[in-house]
Coordinates of C-alpha atoms and ligand atoms in Angstrom, one line a residue:
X10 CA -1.0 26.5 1.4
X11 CA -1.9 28.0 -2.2
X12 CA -1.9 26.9 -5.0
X13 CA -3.0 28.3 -8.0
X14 CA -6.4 26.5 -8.4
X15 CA -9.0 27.6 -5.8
X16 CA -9.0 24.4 -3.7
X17 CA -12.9 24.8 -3.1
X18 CA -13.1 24.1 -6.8
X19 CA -11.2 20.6 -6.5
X20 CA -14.0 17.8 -6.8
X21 CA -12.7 14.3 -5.0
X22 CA -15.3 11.5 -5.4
X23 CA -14.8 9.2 -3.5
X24 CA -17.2 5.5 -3.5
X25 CA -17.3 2.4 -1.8
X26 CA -17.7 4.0 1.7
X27 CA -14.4 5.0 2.1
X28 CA -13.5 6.0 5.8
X29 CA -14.6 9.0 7.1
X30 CA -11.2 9.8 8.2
X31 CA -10.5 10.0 4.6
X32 CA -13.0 12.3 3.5
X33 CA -12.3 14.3 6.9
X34 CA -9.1 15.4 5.8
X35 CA -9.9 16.2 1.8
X36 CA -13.0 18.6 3.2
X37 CA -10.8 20.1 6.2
X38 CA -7.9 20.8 3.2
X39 CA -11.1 22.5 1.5
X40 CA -11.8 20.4 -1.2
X41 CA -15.5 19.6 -2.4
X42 CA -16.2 15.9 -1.5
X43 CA -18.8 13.8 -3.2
X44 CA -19.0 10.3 -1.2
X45 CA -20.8 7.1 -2.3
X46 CA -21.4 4.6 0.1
X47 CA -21.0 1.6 -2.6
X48 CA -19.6 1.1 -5.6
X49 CA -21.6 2.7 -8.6
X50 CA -21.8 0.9 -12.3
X51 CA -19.7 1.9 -15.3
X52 CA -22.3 4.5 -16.2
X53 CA -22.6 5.9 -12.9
X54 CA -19.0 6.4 -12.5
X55 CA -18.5 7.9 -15.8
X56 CA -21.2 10.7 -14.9
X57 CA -19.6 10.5 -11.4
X58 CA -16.4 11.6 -12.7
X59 CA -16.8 14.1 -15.5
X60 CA -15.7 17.0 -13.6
X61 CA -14.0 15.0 -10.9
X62 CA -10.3 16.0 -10.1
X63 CA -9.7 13.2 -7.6
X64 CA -11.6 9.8 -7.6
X65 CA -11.0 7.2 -4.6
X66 CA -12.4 3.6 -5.0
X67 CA -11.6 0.5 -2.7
X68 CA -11.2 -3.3 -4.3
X69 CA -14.6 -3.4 -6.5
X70 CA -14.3 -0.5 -8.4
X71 CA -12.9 -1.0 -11.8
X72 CA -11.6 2.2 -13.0
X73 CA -10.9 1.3 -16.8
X74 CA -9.3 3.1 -19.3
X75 CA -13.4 4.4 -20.5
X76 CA -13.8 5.7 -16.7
X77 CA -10.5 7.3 -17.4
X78 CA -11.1 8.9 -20.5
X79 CA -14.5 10.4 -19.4
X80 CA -12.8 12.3 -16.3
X81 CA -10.7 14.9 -18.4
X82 CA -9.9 17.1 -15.4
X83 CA -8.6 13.8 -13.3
X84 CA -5.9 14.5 -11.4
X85 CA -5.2 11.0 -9.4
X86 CA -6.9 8.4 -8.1
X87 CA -6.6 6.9 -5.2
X88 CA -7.0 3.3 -4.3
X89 CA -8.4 3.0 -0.4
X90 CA -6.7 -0.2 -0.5
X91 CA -3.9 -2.2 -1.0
X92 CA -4.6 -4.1 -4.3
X93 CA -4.5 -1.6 -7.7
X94 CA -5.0 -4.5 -10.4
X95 CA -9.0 -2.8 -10.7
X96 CA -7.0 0.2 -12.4
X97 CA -5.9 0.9 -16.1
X98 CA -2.4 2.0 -14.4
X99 CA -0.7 2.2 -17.8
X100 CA -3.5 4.0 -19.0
X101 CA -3.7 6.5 -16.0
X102 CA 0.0 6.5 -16.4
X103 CA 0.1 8.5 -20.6
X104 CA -2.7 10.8 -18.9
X105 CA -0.5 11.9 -16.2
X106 CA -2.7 10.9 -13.5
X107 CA -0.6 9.0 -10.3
X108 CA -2.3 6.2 -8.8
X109 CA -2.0 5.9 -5.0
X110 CA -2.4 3.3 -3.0
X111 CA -1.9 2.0 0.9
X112 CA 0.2 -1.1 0.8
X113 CA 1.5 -0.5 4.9
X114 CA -1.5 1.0 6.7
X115 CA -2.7 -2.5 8.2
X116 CA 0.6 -3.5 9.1
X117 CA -0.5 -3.0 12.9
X118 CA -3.4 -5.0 12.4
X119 CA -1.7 -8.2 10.5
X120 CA 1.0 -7.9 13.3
X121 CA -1.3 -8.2 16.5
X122 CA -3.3 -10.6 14.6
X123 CA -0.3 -12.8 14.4
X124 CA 0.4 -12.5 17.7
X125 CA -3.0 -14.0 19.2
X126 CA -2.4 -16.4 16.6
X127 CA 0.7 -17.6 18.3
X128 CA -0.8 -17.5 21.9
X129 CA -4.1 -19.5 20.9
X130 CA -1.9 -22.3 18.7
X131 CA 0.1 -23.0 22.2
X132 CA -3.0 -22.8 24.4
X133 CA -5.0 -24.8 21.5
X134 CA -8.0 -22.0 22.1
X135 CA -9.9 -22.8 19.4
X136 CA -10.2 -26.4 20.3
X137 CA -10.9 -25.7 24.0
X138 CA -13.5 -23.0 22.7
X139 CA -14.9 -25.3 19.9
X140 CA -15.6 -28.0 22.7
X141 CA -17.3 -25.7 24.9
X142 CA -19.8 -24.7 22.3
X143 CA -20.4 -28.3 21.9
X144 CA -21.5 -28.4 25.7
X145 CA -18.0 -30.5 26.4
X146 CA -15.9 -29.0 29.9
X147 CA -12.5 -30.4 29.0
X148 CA -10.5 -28.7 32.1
X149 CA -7.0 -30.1 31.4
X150 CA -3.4 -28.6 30.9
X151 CA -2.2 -31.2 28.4
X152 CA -0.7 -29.8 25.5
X153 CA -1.2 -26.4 26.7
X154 CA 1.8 -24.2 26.9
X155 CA 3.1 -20.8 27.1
X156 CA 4.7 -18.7 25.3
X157 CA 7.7 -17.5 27.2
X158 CA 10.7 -18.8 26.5
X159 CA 9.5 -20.2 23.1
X160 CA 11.8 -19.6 19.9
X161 CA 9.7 -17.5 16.5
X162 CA 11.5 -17.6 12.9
X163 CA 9.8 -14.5 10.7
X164 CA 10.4 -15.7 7.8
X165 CA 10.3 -11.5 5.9
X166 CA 11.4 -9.2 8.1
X167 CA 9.6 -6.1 6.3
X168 CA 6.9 -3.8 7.7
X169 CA 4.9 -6.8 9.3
X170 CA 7.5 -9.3 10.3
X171 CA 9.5 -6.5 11.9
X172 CA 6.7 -5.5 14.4
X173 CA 6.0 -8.9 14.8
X174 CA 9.7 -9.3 16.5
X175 CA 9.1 -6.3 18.6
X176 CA 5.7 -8.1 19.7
X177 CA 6.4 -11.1 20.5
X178 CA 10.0 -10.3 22.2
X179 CA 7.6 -8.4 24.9
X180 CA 5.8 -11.6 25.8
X181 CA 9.3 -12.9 26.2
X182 CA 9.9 -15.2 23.3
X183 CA 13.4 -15.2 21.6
X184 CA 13.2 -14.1 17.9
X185 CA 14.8 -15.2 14.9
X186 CA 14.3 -13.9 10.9
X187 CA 15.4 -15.1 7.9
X188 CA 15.5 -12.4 4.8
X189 CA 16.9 -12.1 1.6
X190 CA 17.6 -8.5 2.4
X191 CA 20.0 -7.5 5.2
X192 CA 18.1 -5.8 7.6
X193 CA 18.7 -4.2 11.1
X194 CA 17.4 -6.2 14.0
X195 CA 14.5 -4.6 16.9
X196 CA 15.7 -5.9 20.0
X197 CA 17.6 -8.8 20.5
X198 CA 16.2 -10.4 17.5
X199 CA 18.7 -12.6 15.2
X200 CA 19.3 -12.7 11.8
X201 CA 19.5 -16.1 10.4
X202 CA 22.1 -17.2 7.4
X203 CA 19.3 -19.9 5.8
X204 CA 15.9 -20.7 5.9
X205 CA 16.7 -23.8 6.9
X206 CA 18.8 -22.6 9.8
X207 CA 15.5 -20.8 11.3
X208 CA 13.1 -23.7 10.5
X209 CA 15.4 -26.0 12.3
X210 CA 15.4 -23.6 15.6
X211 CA 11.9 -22.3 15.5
X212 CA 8.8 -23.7 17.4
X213 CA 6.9 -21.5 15.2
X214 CA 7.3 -19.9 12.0
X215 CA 5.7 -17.2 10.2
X216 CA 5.8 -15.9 7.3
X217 CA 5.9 -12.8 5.9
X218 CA 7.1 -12.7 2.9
X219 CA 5.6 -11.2 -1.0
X220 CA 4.5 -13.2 -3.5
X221 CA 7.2 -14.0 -5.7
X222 CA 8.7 -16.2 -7.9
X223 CA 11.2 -17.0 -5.1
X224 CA 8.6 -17.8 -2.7
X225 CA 6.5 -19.7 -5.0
X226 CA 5.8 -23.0 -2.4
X227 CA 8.7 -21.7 -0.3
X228 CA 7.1 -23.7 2.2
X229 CA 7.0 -27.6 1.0
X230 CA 7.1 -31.2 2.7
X231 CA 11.0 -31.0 2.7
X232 CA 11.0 -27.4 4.6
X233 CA 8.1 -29.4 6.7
X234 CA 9.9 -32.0 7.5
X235 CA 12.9 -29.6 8.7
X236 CA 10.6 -27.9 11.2
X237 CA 10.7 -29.0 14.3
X238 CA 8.8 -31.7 15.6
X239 CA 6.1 -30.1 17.6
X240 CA 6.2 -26.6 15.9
X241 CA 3.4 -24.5 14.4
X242 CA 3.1 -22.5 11.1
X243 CA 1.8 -19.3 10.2
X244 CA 0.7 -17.9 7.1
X245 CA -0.6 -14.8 6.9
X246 CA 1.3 -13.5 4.2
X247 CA 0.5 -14.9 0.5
X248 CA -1.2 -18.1 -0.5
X249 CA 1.1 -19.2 -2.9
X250 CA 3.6 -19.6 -0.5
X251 CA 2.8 -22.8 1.5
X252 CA 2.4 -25.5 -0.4
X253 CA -1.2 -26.4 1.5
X254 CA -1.6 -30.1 0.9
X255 CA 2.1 -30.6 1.7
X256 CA 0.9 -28.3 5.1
X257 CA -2.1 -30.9 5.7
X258 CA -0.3 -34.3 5.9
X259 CA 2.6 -32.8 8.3
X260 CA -0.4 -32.0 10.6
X261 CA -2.0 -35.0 10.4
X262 CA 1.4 -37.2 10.8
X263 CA 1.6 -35.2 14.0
X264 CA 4.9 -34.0 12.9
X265 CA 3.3 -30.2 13.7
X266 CA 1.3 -29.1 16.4
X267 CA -1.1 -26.6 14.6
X268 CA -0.8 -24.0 12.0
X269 CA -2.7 -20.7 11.6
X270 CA -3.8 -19.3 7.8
X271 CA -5.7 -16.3 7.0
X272 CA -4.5 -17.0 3.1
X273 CA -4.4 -19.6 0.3
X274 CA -3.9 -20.9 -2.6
X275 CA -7.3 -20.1 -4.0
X276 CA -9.6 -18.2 -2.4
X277 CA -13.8 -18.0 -2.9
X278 CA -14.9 -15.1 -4.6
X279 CA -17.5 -13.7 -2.6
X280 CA -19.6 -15.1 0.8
X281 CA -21.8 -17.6 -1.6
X282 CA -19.0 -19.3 -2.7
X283 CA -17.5 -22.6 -0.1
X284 CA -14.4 -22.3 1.3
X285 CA -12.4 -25.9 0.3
X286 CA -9.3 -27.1 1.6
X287 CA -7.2 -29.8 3.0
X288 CA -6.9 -27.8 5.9
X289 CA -10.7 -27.8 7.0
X290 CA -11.4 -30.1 10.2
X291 CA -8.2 -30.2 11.3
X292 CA -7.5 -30.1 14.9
X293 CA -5.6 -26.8 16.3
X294 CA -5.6 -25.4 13.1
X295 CA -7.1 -21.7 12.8
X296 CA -8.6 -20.3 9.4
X297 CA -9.7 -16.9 8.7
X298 CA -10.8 -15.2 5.6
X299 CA -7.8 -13.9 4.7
X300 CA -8.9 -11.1 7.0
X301 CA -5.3 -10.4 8.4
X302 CA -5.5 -6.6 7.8
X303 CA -9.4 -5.5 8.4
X304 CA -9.6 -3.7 11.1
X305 CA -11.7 -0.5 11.8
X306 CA -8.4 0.5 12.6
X307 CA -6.4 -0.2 9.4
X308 CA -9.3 1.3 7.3
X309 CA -8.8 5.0 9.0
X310 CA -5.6 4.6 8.6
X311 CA -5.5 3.9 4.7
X312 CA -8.1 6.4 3.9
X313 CA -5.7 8.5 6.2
X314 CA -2.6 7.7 4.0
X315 CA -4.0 8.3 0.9
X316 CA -6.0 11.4 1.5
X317 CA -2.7 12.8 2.7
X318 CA -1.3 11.7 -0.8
X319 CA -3.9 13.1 -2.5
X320 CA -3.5 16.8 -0.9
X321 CA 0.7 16.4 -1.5
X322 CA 0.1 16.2 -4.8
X323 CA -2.7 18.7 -5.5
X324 CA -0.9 21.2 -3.2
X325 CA 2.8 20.0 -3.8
X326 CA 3.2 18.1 -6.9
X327 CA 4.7 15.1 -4.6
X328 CA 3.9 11.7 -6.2
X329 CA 5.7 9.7 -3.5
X330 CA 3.8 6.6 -3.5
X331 CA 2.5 6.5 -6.7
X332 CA 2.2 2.9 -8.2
X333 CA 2.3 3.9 -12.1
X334 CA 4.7 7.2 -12.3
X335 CA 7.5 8.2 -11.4
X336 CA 8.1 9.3 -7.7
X337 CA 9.1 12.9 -6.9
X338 CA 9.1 13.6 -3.2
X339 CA 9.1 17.3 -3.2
X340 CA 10.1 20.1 -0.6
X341 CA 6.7 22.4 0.3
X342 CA 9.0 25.9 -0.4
X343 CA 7.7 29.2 0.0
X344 CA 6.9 29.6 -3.7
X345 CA 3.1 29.8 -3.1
X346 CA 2.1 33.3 -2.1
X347 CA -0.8 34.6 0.0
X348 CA -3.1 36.4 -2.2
X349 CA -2.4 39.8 -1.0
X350 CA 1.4 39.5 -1.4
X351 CA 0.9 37.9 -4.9
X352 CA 3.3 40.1 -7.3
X353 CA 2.1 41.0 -10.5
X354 CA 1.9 38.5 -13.8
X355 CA 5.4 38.4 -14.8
X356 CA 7.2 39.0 -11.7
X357 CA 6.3 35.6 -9.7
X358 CA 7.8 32.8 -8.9
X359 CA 5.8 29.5 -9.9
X360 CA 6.2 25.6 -9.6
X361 CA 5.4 23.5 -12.7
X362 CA 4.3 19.8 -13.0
X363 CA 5.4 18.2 -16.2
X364 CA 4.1 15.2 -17.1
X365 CA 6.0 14.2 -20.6
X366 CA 6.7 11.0 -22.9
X367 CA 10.4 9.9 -22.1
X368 CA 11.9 10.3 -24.9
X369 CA 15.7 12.2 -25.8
X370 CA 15.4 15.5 -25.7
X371 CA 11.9 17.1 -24.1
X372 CA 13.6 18.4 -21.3
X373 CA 16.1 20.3 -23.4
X374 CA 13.2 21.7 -25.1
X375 CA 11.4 22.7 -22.1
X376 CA 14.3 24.7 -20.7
X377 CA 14.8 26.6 -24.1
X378 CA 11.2 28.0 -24.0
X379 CA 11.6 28.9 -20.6
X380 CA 14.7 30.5 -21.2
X381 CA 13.1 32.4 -24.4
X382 CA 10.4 34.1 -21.4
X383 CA 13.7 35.2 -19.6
X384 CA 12.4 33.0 -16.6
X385 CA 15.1 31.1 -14.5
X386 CA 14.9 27.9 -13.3
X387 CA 15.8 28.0 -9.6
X388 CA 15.2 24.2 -8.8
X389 CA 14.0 21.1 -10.9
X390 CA 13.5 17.8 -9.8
X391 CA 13.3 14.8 -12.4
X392 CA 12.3 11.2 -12.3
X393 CA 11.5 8.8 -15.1
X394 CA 10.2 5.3 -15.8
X395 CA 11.3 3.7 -18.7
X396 CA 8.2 5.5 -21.1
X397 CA 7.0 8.7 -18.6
X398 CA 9.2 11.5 -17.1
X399 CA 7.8 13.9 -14.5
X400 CA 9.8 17.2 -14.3
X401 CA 8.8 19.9 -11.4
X402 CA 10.4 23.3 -12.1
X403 CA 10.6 26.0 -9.8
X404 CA 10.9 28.9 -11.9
X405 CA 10.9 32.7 -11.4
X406 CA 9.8 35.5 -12.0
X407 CA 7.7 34.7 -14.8
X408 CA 3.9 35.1 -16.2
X409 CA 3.0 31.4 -15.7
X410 CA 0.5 31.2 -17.7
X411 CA 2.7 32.0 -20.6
X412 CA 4.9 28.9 -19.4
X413 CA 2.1 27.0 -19.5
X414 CA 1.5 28.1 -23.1
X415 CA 4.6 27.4 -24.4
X416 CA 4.9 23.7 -22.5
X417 CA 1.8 22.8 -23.8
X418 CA 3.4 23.1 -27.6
X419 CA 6.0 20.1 -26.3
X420 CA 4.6 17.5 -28.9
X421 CA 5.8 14.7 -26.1
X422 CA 3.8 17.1 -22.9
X423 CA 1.4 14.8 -21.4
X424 CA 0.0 17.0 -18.4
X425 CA 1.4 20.1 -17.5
X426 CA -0.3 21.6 -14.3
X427 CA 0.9 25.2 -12.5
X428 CA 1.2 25.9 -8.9
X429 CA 1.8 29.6 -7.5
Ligands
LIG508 N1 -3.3 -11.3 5.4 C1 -3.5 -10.1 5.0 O1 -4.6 -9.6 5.0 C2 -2.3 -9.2 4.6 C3 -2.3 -7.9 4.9 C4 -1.2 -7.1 4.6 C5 -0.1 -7.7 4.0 N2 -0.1 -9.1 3.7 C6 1.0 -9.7 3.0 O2 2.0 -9.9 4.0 C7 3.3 -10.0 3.3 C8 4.3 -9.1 4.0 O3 3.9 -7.7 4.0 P1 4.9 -6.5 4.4 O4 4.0 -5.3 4.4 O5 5.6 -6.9 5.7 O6 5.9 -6.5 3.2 P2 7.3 -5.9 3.1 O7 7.6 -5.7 1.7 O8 7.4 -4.7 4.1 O9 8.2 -7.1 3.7 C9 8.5 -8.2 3.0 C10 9.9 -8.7 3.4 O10 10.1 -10.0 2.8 C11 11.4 -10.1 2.3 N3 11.6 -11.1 1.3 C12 11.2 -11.0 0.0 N4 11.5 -12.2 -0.6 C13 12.0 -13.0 0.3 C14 12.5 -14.4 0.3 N5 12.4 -15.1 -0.8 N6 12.9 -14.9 1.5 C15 13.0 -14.1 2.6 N7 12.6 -12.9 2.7 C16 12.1 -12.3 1.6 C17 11.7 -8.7 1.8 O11 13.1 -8.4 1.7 C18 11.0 -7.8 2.9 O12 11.9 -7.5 4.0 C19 3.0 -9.6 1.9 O13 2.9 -10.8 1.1 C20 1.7 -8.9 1.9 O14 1.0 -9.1 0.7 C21 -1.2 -9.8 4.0

């Protein structure tokens, strides 16, 4: 596709060794791709990004509003990740620059993690496996069970949740979910009315809920004690949704068999710093580093997802998936001309992206000083947020750069980019 800026002139930067996956697909699209294997210091990056249309970062990269302001030809950044709290959105937001992120590429990988989860609670692996490193052969079936036949409550039946039902319903247990959404079930799966309802039934729960002020501690001694006696729990979703020590005295009444928890309440900073919590030394209960969606696997597929992002919206103008401006899913037309068909100035048709303060009355103004160049406006697409607006205009046959003239005069124009 063409676009009216020679894509070998588009600079992406991308640092923290981003998949190569990612930077596959920016170079095959023809971009110029500058990659870091770590994550450079504010200095660095400001060089870095001078003349840097497209900047990717993962979780350590703090992109502030000075790393913004010294990248004038930015236009989106991309967070390989699915955490965007390390970028001055609002800021990114009155330059007209989208940030994109990956919120659903490890969904696979927290699913099948789950899973094993599930199967090594019931078969208590990680006791068996803890007592053969100690030099102990403890060949016995007690407490060990199988799955079939067993009863899971998903507790968030959204991307994760939902292929957890598909997962475990093909190693034959009987699914239940509780959600405050209505949602369709996979299989034979069963919506429940109440949480209560599906911790009463379940032998295991799981949850995969957001962090929200509903699921604050969602989990708590008197959802605890509903569960039944003998069942497990899962947390792989958010710490602050299992109320921990609550968690820790239901295991050690016996009341639960085991829980699994790749996420808490408070979390060490970095590999120095000790992991504490009621939780530790407790029999059949698994820990992990809140490592529910790294995989090798998950990583391809972010840097996958928002490379593709990053090309829509270079080549398109599509900012589906943005986190900080408004989202315009757009149709790929047959605006953009081969070179050799291209009409002269005047007589094209073009696609402009207007970025604009949202306030009464720019869009009225845009449309008059198209319609003063005789252009018409054959499609236009709109969204807004309550303080930016992003207009695309199809418009034809026109000189576009006089468009882009005249749009620039728009005292409320943030960003106004053309496209053939
Ligand atoms: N452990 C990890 O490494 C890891 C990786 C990815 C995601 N996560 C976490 O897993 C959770 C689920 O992720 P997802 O991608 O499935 O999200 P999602 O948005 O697709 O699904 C969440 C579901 O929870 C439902 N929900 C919201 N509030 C609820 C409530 N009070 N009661 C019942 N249901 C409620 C929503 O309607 C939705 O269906 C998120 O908290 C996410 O941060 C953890």
């Amino acid at each position: 596709m063409r676009t009216s800026f020679p894509k070998h002139k588009i600079k992406a930067v991308l640092v923290e060794g981003i998949h190569p996956a990612g930077v596959g697909l920016l170079r095959d699209e023809g971009f110029q791709v500058e990659a870091l294997p770590s994550s450079p210091d504010p200095a660095k990056l400001a060089k870095l990004v001078h003349d840097a249309h497209l900047l990717g970062i993962r979780s350590k990269t703090d992109v502030t509003a000075a790393i913004l302001d010294a990248a004038p030809r930015l236009l989106a950044v991309g967070c390989f990740c699915i955490g965007t709290n390390q970028v001055a959105l609002s800021h990114a937001a009155h330059q007209g620059v989208p940030v994109f992120n990956s919120p659903f590429s490890n969904t696979r990988s927290v699913a099948e993690l789950t899973l094993a989860e599930i199967i090594a609670l019931y078969r208590r692996l990680t006791e068996k496996s803890g007592l053969m490193h100690l030099g102990q052969w403890d060949k016995s079936a007690a407490g060990a069970h199988e799955v079939r036949g067993r009863t899971l409550g998903i507790v968030g039946y959204g991307h994760i949740g939902s292929q957890i039902s598909v997962l475990a319903e093909a190693c034959g247990m009987r699914v239940l979910f509780y959600d405050i959404v209505s949602k369709m079930p996979l299989g034979n799966a069963r919506p429940v009315k109440t949480l209560n309802d599906l911790l009463k039934d379940s032998d295991v729960v799981t949850l995969h809920v957001p962090a929200t002020p509903l699921t604050e501690r969602m989990i708590g001694p008197a959802q605890l004690k509903r569960m039944k006696p003998g069942a497990s729990l899962i947390n792989n979703a958010r710490g602050s949704v299992v109320d921990v020590d609550a968690l820790a005295a239901a295991l050690k009444s016996g009341h639960l068999a085991g829980a699994a928890l790749d996420v808490f309440p408070v979390e060490p900073a970095g590999k120095g710093e000790s992991f504490e919590s009621p939780l530790r030394a407790l029999p059949n209960v698994i820990l992990t580093p809140h490592v529910g969606g790294s995989t090798e696997e998950a990583q391809a597929s972010i840097a996958e997802d928002v490379a593709t992002k990053f090309i829509k919206f270079v080549n398109v103008g599509t900012t589906t998936g943005a986190v900080n401006v408004p989202e315009v899913e757009l149709p790929e037309q047959a605006i953009f001309e081969e070179p050799s068909a291209r009409k002269p100035a005047g007589q094209r048709r073009h696609r402009i992206l207007h970025f604009h303060r949202n306030v009464p009355g720019v869009l009225s103004k845009m449309h008059t000083l198209i319609a003063q160049l005789g252009a018409n406006i054959s499609a236009e697409y709109l969204r807004t947020t309550e303080d930016i607006g992003y207009v695309v205009l199809d418009v034809d046959p026109t000189d576009g750069e006089k468009v882009l003239a005249r749009l620039k005069t728009v005292p409320e124009t943030i960003k106004v980019r053309l496209l053939w």
